[in-house]
Coordinates of C-alpha atoms and ligand atoms in Angstrom, one line a residue:
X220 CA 38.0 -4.2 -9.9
X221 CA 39.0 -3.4 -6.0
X222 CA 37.3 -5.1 -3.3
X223 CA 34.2 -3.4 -1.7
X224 CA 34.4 -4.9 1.3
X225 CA 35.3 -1.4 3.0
X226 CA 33.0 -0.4 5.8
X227 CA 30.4 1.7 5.0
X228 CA 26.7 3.3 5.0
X229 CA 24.3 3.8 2.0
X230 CA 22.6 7.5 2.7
X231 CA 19.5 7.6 0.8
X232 CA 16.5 10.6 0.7
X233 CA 13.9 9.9 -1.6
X234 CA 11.3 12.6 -3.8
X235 CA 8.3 11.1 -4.6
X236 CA 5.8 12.4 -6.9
X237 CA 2.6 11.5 -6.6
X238 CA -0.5 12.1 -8.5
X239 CA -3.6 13.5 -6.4
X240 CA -7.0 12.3 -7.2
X241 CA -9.3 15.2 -8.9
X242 CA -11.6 15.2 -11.2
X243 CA -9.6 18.0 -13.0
X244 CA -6.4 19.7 -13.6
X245 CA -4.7 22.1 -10.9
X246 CA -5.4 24.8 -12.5
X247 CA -8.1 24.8 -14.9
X248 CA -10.6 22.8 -15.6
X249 CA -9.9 20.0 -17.9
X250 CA -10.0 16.2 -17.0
X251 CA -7.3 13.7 -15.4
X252 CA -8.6 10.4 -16.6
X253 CA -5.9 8.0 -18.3
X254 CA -5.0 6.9 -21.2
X255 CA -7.3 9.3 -23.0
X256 CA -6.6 9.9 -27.1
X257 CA -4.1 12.4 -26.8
X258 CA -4.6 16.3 -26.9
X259 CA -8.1 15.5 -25.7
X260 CA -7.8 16.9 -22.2
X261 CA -6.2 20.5 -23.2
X262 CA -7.3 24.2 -22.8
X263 CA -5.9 27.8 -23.4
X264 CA -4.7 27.6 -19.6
X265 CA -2.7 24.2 -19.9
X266 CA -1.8 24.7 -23.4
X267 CA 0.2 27.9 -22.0
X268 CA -1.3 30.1 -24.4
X269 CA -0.7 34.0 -23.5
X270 CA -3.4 35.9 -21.4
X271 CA -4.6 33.3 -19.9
X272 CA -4.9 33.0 -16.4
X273 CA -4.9 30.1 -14.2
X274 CA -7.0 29.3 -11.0
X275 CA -6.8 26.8 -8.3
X276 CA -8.6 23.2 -7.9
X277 CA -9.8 23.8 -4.5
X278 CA -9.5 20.0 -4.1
X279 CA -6.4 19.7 -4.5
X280 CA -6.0 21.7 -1.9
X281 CA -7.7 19.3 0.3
X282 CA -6.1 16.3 -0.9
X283 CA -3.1 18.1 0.0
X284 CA -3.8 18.9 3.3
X285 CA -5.4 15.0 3.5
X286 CA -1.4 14.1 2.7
X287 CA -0.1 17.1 5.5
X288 CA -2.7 15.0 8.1
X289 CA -1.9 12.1 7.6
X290 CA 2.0 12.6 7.8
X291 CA 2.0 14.3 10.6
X292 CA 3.0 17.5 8.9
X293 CA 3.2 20.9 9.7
X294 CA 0.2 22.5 7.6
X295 CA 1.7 26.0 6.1
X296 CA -0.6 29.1 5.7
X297 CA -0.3 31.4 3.1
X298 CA 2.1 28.6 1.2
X299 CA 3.1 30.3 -1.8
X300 CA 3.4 29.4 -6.0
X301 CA 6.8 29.9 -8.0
X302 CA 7.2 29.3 -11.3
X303 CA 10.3 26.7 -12.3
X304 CA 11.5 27.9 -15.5
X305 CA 13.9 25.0 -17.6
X306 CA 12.8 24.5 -21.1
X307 CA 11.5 21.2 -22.6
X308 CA 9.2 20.6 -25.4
X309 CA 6.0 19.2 -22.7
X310 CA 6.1 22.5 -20.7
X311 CA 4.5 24.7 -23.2
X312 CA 4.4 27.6 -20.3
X313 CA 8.5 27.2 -20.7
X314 CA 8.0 27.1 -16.4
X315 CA 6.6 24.5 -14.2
X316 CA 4.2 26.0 -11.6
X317 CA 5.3 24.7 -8.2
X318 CA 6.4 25.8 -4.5
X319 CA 9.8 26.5 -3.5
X320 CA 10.3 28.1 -0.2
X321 CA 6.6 27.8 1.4
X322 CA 5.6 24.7 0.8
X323 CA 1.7 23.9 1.6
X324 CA 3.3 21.4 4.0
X325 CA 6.9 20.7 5.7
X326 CA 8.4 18.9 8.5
X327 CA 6.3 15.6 9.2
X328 CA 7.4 11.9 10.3
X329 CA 6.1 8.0 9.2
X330 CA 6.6 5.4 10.5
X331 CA 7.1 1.7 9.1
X332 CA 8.4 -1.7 9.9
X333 CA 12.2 -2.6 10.1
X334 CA 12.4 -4.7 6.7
X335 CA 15.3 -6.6 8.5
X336 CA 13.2 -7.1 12.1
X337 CA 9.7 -6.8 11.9
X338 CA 9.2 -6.4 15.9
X339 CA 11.1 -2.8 15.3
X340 CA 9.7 0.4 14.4
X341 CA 12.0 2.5 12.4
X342 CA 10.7 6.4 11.0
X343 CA 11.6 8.5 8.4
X344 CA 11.1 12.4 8.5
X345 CA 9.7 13.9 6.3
X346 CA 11.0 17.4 4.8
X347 CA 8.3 18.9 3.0
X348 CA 5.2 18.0 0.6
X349 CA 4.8 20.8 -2.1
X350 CA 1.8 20.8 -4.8
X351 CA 3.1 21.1 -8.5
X352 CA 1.6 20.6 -11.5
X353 CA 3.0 17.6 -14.2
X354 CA 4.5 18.2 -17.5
X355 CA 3.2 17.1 -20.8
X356 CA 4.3 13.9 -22.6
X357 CA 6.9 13.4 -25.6
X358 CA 5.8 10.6 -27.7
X359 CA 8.7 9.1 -29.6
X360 CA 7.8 7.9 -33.0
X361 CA 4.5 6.6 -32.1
X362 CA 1.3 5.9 -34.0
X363 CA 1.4 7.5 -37.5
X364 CA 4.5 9.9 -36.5
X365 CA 7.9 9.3 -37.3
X366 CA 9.6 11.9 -34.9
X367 CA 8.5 13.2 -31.8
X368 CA 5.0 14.4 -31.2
X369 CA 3.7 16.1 -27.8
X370 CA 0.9 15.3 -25.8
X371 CA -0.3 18.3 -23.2
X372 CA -3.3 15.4 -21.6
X373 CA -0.8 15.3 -18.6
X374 CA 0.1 18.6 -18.7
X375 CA -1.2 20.7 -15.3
X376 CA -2.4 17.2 -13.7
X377 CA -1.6 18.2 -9.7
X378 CA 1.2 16.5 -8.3
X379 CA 2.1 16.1 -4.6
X380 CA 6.5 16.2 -4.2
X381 CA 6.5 14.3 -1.2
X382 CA 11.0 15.2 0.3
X383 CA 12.1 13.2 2.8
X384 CA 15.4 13.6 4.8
X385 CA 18.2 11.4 4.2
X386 CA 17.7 8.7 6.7
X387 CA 17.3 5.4 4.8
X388 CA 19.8 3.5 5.2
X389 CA 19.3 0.5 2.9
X390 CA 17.4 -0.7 -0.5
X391 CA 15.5 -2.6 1.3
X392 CA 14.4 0.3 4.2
X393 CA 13.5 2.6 0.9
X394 CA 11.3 0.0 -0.3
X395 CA 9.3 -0.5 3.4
X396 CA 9.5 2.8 3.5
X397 CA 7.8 3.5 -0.2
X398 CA 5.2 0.7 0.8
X399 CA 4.5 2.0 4.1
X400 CA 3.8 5.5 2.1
X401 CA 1.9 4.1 -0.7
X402 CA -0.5 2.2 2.1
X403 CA -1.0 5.3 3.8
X404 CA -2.0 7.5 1.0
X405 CA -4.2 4.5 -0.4
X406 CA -6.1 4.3 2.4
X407 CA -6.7 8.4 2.6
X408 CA -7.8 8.1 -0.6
X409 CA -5.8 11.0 -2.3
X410 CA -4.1 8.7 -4.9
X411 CA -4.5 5.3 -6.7
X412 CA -0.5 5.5 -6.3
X413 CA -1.1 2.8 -9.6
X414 CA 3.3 3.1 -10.4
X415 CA 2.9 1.2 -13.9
X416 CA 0.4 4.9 -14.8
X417 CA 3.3 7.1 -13.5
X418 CA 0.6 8.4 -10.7
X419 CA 3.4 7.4 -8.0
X420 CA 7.2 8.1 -9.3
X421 CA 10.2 8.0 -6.8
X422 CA 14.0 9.9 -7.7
X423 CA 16.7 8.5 -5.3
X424 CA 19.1 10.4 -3.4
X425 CA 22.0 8.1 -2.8
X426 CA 25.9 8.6 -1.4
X427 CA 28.0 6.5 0.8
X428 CA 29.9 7.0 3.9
X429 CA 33.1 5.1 3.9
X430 CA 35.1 4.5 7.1
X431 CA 38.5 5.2 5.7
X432 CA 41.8 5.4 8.5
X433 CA 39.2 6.1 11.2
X434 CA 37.4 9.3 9.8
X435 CA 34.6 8.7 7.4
X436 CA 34.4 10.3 3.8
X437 CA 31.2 10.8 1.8
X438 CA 30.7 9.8 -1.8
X439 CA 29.5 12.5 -4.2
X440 CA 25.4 12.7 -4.0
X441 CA 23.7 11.0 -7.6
X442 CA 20.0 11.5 -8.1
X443 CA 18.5 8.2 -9.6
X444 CA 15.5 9.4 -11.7
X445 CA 11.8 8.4 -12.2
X446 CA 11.9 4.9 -11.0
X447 CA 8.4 3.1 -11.5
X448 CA 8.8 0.1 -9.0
X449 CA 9.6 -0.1 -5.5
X450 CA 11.6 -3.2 -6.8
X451 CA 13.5 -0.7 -8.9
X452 CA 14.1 1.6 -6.5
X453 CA 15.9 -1.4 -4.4
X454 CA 18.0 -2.8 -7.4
X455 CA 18.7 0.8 -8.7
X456 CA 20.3 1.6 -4.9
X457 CA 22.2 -1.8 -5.0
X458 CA 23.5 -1.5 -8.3
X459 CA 24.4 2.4 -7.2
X460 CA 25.9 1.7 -3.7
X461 CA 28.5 -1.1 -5.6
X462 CA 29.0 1.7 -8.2
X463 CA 30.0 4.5 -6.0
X464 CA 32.6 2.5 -3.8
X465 CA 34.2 1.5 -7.0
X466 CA 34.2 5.2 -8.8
X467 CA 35.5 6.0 -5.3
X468 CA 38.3 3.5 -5.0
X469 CA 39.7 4.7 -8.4
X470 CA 39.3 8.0 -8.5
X471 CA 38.9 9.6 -4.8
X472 CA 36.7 12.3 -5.5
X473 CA 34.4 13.4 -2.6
X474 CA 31.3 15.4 -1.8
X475 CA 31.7 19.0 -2.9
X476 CA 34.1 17.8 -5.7
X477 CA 31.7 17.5 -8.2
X478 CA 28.0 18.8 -9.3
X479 CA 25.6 16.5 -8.0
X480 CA 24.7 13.8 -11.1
X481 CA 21.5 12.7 -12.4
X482 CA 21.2 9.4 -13.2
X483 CA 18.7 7.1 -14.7
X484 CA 17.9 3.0 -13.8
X485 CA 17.8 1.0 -17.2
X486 CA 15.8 -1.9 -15.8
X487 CA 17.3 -4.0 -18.6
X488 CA 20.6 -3.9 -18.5
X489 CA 20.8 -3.3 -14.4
X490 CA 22.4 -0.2 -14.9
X491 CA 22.6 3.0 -13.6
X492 CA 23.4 5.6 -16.7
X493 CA 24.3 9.4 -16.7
X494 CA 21.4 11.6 -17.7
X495 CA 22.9 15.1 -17.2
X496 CA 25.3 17.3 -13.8
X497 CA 21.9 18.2 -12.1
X498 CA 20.9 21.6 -11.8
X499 CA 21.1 23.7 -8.9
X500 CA 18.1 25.9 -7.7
X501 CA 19.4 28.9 -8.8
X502 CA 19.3 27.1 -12.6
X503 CA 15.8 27.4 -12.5
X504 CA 15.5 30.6 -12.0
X505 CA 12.4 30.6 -9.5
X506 CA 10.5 33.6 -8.9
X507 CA 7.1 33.7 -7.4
X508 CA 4.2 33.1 -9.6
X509 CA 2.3 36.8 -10.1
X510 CA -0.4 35.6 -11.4
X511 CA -2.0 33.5 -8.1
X512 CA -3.0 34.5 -4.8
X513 CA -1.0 32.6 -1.4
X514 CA -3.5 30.0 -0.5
X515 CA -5.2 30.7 2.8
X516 CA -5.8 27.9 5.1
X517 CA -7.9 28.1 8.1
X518 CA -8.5 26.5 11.0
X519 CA -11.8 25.6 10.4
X520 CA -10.6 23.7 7.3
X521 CA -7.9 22.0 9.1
X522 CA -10.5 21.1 11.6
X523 CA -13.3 19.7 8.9
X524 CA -10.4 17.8 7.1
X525 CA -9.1 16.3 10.2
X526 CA -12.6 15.1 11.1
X527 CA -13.2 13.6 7.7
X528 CA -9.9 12.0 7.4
X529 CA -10.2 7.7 6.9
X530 CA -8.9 5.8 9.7
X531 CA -5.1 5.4 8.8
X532 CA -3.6 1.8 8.2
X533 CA -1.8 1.9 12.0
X534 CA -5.2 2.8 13.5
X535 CA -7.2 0.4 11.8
X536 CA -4.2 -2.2 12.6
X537 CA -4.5 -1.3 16.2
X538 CA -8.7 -1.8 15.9
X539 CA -8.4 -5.3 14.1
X540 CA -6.1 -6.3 17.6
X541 CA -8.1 -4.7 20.1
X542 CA -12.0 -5.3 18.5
X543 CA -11.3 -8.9 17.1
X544 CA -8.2 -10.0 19.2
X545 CA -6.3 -10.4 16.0
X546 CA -2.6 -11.3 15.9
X547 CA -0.2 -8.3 15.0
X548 CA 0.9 -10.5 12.3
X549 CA -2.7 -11.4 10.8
X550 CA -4.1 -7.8 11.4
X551 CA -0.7 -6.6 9.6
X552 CA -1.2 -8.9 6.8
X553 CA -5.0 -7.8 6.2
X554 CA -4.2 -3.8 6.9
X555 CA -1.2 -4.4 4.2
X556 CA -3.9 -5.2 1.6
X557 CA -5.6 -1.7 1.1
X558 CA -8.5 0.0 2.9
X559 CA -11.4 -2.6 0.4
X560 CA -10.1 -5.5 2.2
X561 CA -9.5 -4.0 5.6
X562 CA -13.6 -3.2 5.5
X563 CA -14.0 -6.9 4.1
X564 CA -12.9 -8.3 7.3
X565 CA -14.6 -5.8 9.5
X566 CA -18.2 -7.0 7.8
X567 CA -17.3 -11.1 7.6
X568 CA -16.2 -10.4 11.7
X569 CA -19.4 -8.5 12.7
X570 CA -21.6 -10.7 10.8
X571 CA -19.6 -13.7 12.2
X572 CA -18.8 -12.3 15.7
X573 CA -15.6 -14.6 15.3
X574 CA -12.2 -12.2 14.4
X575 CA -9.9 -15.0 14.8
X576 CA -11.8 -17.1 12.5
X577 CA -12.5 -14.5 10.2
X578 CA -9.1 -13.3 9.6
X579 CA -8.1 -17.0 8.8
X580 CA -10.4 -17.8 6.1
X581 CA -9.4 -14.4 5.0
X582 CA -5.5 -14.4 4.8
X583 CA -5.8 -18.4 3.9
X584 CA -8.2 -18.8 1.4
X585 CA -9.8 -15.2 0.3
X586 CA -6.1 -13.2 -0.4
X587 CA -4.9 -16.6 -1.8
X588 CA -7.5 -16.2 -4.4
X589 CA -7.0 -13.0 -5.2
X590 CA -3.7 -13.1 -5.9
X591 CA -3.9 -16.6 -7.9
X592 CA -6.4 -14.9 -9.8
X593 CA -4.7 -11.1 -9.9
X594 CA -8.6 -9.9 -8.9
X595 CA -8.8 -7.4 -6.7
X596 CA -11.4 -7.7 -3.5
X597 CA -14.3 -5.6 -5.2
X598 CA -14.2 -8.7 -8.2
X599 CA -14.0 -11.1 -5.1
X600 CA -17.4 -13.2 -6.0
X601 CA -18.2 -13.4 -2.4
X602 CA -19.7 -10.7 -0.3
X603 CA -18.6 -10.3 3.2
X604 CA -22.1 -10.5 4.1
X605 CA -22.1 -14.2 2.9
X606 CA -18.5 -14.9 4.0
X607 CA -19.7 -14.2 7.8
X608 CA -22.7 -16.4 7.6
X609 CA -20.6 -19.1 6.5
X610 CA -17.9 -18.4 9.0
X611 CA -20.6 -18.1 11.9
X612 CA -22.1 -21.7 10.9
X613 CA -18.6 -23.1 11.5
X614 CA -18.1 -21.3 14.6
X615 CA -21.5 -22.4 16.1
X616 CA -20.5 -25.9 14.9
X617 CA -23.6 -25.8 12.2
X618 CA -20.8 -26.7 9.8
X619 CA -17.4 -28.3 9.8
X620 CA -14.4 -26.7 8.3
X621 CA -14.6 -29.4 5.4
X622 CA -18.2 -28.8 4.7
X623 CA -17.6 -24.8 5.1
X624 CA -15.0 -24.9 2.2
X625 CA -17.6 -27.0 -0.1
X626 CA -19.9 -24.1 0.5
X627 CA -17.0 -21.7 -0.2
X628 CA -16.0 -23.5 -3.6
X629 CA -19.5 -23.8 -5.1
X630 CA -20.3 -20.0 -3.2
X631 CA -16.7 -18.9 -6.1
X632 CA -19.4 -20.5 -9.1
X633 CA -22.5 -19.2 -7.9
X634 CA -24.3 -16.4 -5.9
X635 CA -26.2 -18.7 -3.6
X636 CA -27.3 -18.2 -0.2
X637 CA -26.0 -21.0 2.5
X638 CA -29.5 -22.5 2.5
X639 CA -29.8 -23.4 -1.0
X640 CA -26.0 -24.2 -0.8
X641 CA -26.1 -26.6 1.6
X642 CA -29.3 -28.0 -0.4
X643 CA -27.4 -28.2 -3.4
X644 CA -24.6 -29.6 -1.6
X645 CA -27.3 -32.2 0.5
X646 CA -26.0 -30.9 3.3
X647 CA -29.4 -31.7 5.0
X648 CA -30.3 -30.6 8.5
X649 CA -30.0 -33.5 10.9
X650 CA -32.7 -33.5 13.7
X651 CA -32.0 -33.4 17.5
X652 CA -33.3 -36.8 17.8
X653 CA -30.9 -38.5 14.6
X654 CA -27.9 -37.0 16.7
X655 CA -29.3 -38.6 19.8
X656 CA -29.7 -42.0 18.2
X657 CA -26.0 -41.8 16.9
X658 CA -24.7 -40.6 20.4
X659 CA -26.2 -44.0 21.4
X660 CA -25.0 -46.0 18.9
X661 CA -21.4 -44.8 19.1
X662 CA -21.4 -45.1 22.8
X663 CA -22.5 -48.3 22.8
X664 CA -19.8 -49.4 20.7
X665 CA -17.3 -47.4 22.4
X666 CA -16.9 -48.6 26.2
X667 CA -13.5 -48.5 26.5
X668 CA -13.4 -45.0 24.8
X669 CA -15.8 -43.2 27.0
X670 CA -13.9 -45.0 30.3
X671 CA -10.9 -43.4 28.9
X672 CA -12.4 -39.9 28.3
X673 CA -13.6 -39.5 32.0
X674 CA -10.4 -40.7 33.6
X675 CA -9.0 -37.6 31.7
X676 CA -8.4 -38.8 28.8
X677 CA -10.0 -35.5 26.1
X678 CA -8.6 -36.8 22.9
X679 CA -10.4 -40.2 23.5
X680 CA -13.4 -38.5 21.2
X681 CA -11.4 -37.8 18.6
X682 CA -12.3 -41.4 16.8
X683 CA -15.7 -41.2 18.0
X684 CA -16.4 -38.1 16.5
X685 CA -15.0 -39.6 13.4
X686 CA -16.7 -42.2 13.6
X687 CA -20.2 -40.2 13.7
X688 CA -19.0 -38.4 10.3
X689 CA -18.9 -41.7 9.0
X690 CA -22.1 -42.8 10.1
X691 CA -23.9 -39.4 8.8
X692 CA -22.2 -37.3 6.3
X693 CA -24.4 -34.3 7.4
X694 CA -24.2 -34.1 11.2
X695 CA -22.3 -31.7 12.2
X696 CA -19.3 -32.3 14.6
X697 CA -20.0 -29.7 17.0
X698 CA -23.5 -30.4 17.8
X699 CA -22.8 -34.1 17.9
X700 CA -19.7 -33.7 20.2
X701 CA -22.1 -31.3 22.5
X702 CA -24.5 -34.1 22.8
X703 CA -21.9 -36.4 23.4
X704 CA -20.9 -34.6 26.4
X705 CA -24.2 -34.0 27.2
X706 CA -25.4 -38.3 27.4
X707 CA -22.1 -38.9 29.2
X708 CA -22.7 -36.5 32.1
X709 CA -26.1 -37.7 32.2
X710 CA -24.6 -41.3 32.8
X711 CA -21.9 -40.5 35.0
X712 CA -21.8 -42.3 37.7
X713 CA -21.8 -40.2 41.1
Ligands
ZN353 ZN1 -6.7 22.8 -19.4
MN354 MN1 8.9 18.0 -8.8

């Protein structure tokens, strides 16, 4: 094998299908739910039979237009349905209904982080988002078959074909990208995006540029199919970028020399492997679909979508920074986790009044949890009601952070509120006057600590503060430090 170390740039556009959340198909009425028996979710209309006649989920529509909002896209009026005729045993209709040249959506933008420098904003543009309705499923020699048996359940499920242009530049930009556009569509709601379901699927465009003699040459375009991880969509373009120089450095050919190849990722092997010389449009022989209407859009829908659109994650990034003073990095982190945990915070901060606190016992002990435990925040045993109280007792100095997190722990076992907590913890109340009497105590036996502390000296009530702990498990180091302060102004000498 030749040395790859020519210069050179990894082109990559991605297709990503995603699967819209109805109750029903696109265009009848039967349901979408997973993992159903199959044949279960079939009619005359998805079944293909002749004379029937299919009509359109209205939501989907919406959803659709949720996805043309939220990506900044132009929304298209009047968008048209072709049919995409190729024959395969799951497309009983022998065409998939889709949208070739009016797309219900086309030329929109996102934006995500620089994988390789997190200060930097890089964005993608996006082509065009088309509705299209999924194929069926072959089921190879499973259950009681021995060949192939067809289930039409998926069959008409809506689908959303998000294209973008070719401006990745990297495995690891694709994969911010794809996270960036999974977070987005989470938090609009129009998907659960779940990859390991098939409702999220991403084919790869990829081709190299290759500085050669001070002119640059581009590799033939391969289409990496149905990839079901964002971390195989990175290895897949690693594994293809290493495969192209070296096809390249033997045999030469260029773009334009040969059909565009489809190619699929065996996630075993780490292998890219030929599936077929890709069609071209005109393959498919797409026509428009006679048999339903444009779909109409008005303004007034626009308008009623755009006002019950969800905050998106950048704008509920930018509230967690200016409401609670968050850190771009911790409002980042919590944003990342999905619109369930974003809401979390907002309750524990209101009820606490204390962001910066809040988003710590978040990130630090709450998200460490969840992923230890693979729960997701609705399982999380601890209401954000709850969490606030608790983190608004450590912030008023009712609590210390070590007592706080023995309320947390026994708060993972049991539904209790902080009262009885505390009780069953014997966290008991100390009284104004038992904090006064320890204040005395301690300053007696600490001359030489107080003289220190008003020369300047703040840390000097570090140990004395200790020292109280000691002498009373349950006083609380903020009220005692408070009337600390409070005897030794009272003393000072003027
Ligand atoms: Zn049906
Ligand atoms: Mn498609």
């Amino acid at each position: 094998m030749t040395g790859t170390s020519l210069a050179h740039q990894m082109i990559v556009g991605l297709e990503i299908h995603v699967q819209l959340a109805t109750q029903s198909k696109l265009f009848c009425r039967c349901g979408t739910a997973y993992g159903q028996p199959p044949n279960t979710q079939t009619c005359p209309i998805c079944q293909g039979l002749p004379g029937t006649l299919p009509m359109i989920n209205q939501r989907a529509i919406e959803l659709a237009i949720d996805i043309g909002l939220a990506l900044d896209m132009e929304l298209v009026s009047g968008c048209r349905w072709d049919r995409k005729h190729y024959f395969y045993p799951d497309l009983p209709k022998g065409y998939q209904t889709s949208q070739l040249d009016l797309p219900i959506t086309r030329n929109g933008r996102l934006e995500f982080i620089d994988p390789t420098e997190p200060a930097r904003r890089c964005h993608v543009r996006i082509n065009r988002a088309h509705l299209e309705e999924d194929a069926g499923k072959s089921l190879h020699g499973e259950g009681a078959a021995t060949g192939t048996c067809i289930d039409l359940n998926r069959t008409g499920t809506p689908l959303m074909e998000i294209v973008t242009e070719p401006d990745l530049r990297s495995p690891q930009e694709a994969k911010a990208f794809l996270q960036q556009l999974r977070t987005v569509l989470l938090y609009i709601g129009v998907s659960d995006c779940n990859m390991q379901e098939g409702s999220m699927r991403v084919d790869a465009n990829v081709n190299l540029h290759i500085a050669v003699d001070g002119r640059t040459v581009a590799t033939p375009i391969v289409e990496i199919k149905n990839l079901n991880s964002f971390r195989n969509v990175e290895r897949a373009l690693e594994y293809e970028s290493r495969r192209q120089m070296q096809v390249w450095q033997e045999n030469g050919q260029v773009l334009g020399q040969r059909p565009k190849q489809t190619r699929g990722w065996d996630a075993d092997r780490e292998v890219t492997t030929v599936q077929r010389e890709k069609e071209e449009a005109a393959d498919y022989r797409y026509f428009p679909c006679p048999d339903l209407p444009p779909v109409v859009i008005s303004a007034e829908q626009i308008a009623e979508r755009r006002a019950r659109l969800p905050r998106l994650p950048q704008q509920w990034k930018q509230a967690l920074v200016e409401r609670w003073q968050l850190n771009d990095y911790d409002a980042g982190v919590i944003v990342e986790q999905g619109r369930e945990v974003a809401e979390y915070f907002e309750t524990v901060a209101e009820t606490s009044r204390d962001g910066k606190r809040s988003a710590n016992w978040i990130t630090q002990e709450v998200l460490r949890l969840l992923n230890e435990q693979q729960q997701t925040i609705a399982q999380f045993p601890i209401t954000a009601a709850r969490l606030g109280e608790l983190v608004a007792a450590v912030s008023s100095g009712e609590l210390d952070h070590a007592r706080a997190r023995e309320v947390f722990s026994l708060w993972l076992e049991r539904p209790l509120s902080l009262a009885e907590a505390k009780q069953r913890l014997g966290i008991a109340a100390v009284s104004a006057d038992e904090v006064t009497e320890l204040v005395q105590a301690i300053v007696g036996q600490n001359a030489d600590a107080i003289a220190d502390y008003r020369r300047g000296k703040q840390q000097a009530l570090g140990p004395l503060i200790a020292q109280a702990k000691r002498l009373n498990a349950n006083v609380s180091p903020g009220s005692f430090r408070a009337a600390l302060l409070q005897f030794i102004a009272e003393q000072d000498p003027v």
